[in-house]
Amino acid sequence: MADIRRATTIAEVVAAEGLYDGPARQEAAERFLASPDHHLLLAHEDGRPVGFVSGVEVTHPDKGTEMFLYELAVDPAWHRRGIGRALVRGLAELARERGLYGMWVLTDRGNPAALATYRSAGATEEEDCVMLTWTLNPPSR
C-alpha cells in the first residue's frame, strides 16, 4: 500500500505537480503550506508521488469547522489499487483528529470513478445539491 503523508515543504509540493491540473505556482504553494487550515496529503510508491488529496477547513459561526475535500488525483498507472480511497480516508482521519464535525466534496455525476472512490471511503450522497460558480480573477499561468 502507498505511503501517505502530509506535504510540508515546497519541494514536496513541486515533486507532485505532475498530478495537478497544471504546474505548481511558487507563491500559491507557499501560501497553501503556511496556512494551518490547508492540507495536502501525498501518496508515494517507490519514492515518488502517485496521488494526492487536498483539503481546506471551513468554519461557520453556527456550525463549527468541517473539511472541504478540494481535490483528489491518482496517477492513471496507479488507478484501482485503493490509493484514492486511502487518501480520502487519510484526510477524514486528519479532520477527525483536528476535531472537525464533518467532511464534504463536490464531484460530477458523470464521474463514476470519483463517486465510487468517495462512497468506498464512507461518504453518503446528498441528492438535492447544485453548484454555482463565479470567475472573479482568473489565475495567470
Short mmCIF file of C-alpha atoms in Angstrom, two decimals:
data_model
loop_
_atom_site.label_atom_id
_atom_site.label_comp_id
_atom_site.label_asym_id
_atom_site.label_seq_id
_atom_site.Cartn_x
_atom_site.Cartn_y
_atom_site.Cartn_z
CA MET A 1 0.00 0.00 0.00
CA ALA A 2 1.13 3.52 -0.73
CA ASP A 3 2.93 5.56 1.91
CA ILE A 4 0.65 8.52 2.66
CA ARG A 5 1.99 11.59 4.41
CA ARG A 6 1.31 15.30 4.68
CA ALA A 7 3.30 17.64 2.42
CA THR A 8 5.20 20.22 4.46
CA THR A 9 7.77 21.61 2.02
CA ILE A 10 7.73 23.40 -1.33
CA ALA A 11 9.93 20.62 -2.71
CA GLU A 12 7.24 18.02 -1.89
CA VAL A 13 4.52 20.17 -3.48
CA VAL A 14 6.59 20.69 -6.64
CA ALA A 15 7.53 16.99 -6.85
CA ALA A 16 3.81 16.17 -7.14
CA GLU A 17 2.97 18.80 -9.77
CA GLY A 18 2.56 16.16 -12.49
CA LEU A 19 -0.60 15.12 -10.64
CA TYR A 20 -2.13 18.62 -10.61
CA ASP A 21 -4.09 20.29 -13.40
CA GLY A 22 -1.02 22.45 -14.11
CA PRO A 23 2.41 23.30 -12.72
CA ALA A 24 2.73 24.32 -9.07
CA ARG A 25 2.92 28.09 -8.61
CA GLN A 26 5.54 29.12 -6.05
CA GLU A 27 3.51 31.88 -4.37
CA ALA A 28 0.36 29.76 -4.19
CA ALA A 29 2.30 26.77 -2.81
CA GLU A 30 3.94 28.93 -0.14
CA ARG A 31 0.59 30.41 0.89
CA PHE A 32 -1.03 26.95 0.96
CA LEU A 33 1.69 25.47 3.17
CA ALA A 34 1.72 28.49 5.50
CA SER A 35 -2.00 28.17 6.22
CA PRO A 36 -2.68 25.83 9.15
CA ASP A 37 -6.15 25.02 7.80
CA HIS A 38 -4.96 23.87 4.35
CA HIS A 39 -3.86 20.25 3.98
CA LEU A 40 -2.11 18.30 1.23
CA LEU A 41 -1.60 14.56 1.63
CA LEU A 42 0.63 12.77 -0.86
CA ALA A 43 0.66 9.05 -1.66
CA HIS A 44 4.12 7.69 -2.52
CA GLU A 45 5.09 4.45 -4.26
CA ASP A 46 8.72 3.60 -4.91
CA GLY A 47 9.73 7.00 -3.51
CA ARG A 48 7.68 9.11 -5.93
CA PRO A 49 4.28 10.79 -5.58
CA VAL A 50 1.46 8.86 -7.27
CA GLY A 51 -1.56 10.60 -5.77
CA PHE A 52 -2.74 13.49 -3.65
CA VAL A 53 -5.74 14.86 -1.83
CA SER A 54 -6.10 18.46 -0.71
CA GLY A 55 -8.49 19.75 1.90
CA VAL A 56 -9.42 23.09 3.40
CA GLU A 57 -11.04 23.64 6.78
CA VAL A 58 -14.18 25.77 6.55
CA THR A 59 -15.70 27.39 9.65
CA HIS A 60 -19.10 28.98 10.14
CA PRO A 61 -20.25 30.66 13.37
CA ASP A 62 -23.30 28.43 13.87
CA LYS A 63 -21.85 25.13 12.67
CA GLY A 64 -18.21 24.86 13.67
CA THR A 65 -15.49 23.60 11.35
CA GLU A 66 -15.66 20.97 8.62
CA MET A 67 -13.23 19.73 5.96
CA PHE A 68 -13.83 20.56 2.30
CA LEU A 69 -12.12 17.92 0.15
CA TYR A 70 -10.85 20.27 -2.56
CA GLU A 71 -9.20 17.89 -5.00
CA LEU A 72 -8.20 14.23 -5.37
CA ALA A 73 -5.99 12.76 -8.08
CA VAL A 74 -4.14 9.50 -8.64
CA ASP A 75 -1.68 8.82 -11.46
CA PRO A 76 -3.57 6.65 -14.02
CA ALA A 77 -0.84 3.99 -13.81
CA TRP A 78 -1.81 3.54 -10.15
CA HIS A 79 -5.62 3.50 -10.51
CA ARG A 80 -7.74 0.75 -8.95
CA ARG A 81 -5.25 -0.02 -6.19
CA GLY A 82 -7.07 1.70 -3.32
CA ILE A 83 -4.83 4.78 -3.32
CA GLY A 84 -7.68 7.26 -3.82
CA ARG A 85 -9.71 5.64 -1.05
CA ALA A 86 -6.67 5.64 1.27
CA LEU A 87 -6.05 9.34 0.57
CA VAL A 88 -9.69 10.24 1.28
CA ARG A 89 -9.67 8.18 4.47
CA GLY A 90 -6.40 9.86 5.47
CA LEU A 91 -7.94 13.31 5.06
CA ALA A 92 -11.03 12.21 7.01
CA GLU A 93 -8.81 10.91 9.81
CA LEU A 94 -6.88 14.20 9.87
CA ALA A 95 -10.21 16.07 10.12
CA ARG A 96 -11.34 13.76 12.94
CA GLU A 97 -8.07 14.28 14.82
CA ARG A 98 -8.47 18.07 14.48
CA GLY A 99 -11.97 17.90 15.97
CA LEU A 100 -13.86 18.81 12.78
CA TYR A 101 -17.50 17.75 12.67
CA GLY A 102 -17.63 16.53 9.05
CA MET A 103 -16.14 16.45 5.57
CA TRP A 104 -17.68 17.13 2.16
CA VAL A 105 -16.80 17.11 -1.54
CA LEU A 106 -18.41 18.10 -4.83
CA THR A 107 -18.00 15.97 -7.94
CA ASP A 108 -19.68 15.45 -11.29
CA ARG A 109 -22.47 12.88 -11.52
CA GLY A 110 -20.77 11.76 -14.73
CA ASN A 111 -17.61 10.75 -12.87
CA PRO A 112 -18.29 7.17 -11.73
CA ALA A 113 -14.69 6.61 -10.58
CA ALA A 114 -14.85 9.57 -8.19
CA LEU A 115 -18.29 8.59 -6.92
CA ALA A 116 -17.13 5.02 -6.29
CA THR A 117 -13.97 6.21 -4.51
CA TYR A 118 -15.84 8.59 -2.20
CA ARG A 119 -18.55 6.04 -1.44
CA SER A 120 -15.98 3.32 -0.72
CA ALA A 121 -14.32 5.72 1.74
CA GLY A 122 -17.61 6.11 3.63
CA ALA A 123 -19.29 9.14 2.02
CA THR A 124 -23.04 9.36 1.59
CA GLU A 125 -24.71 11.27 -1.23
CA GLU A 126 -26.82 14.41 -0.81
CA GLU A 127 -29.46 14.33 -3.55
CA ASP A 128 -30.50 17.96 -3.97
CA CYS A 129 -27.21 19.83 -4.37
CA VAL A 130 -26.42 22.36 -7.07
CA MET A 131 -23.03 24.00 -7.59
CA LEU A 132 -22.88 27.61 -8.80
CA THR A 133 -19.60 29.40 -9.52
CA TRP A 134 -18.18 32.87 -10.15
CA THR A 135 -14.97 33.52 -12.07
CA LEU A 136 -13.60 36.69 -10.49
CA ASN A 137 -9.88 36.91 -11.24
CA PRO A 138 -8.70 34.06 -13.45
CA PRO A 139 -5.26 32.84 -12.36
CA SER A 140 -2.42 33.63 -14.73
CA ARG A 141 -0.13 30.80 -15.71
#
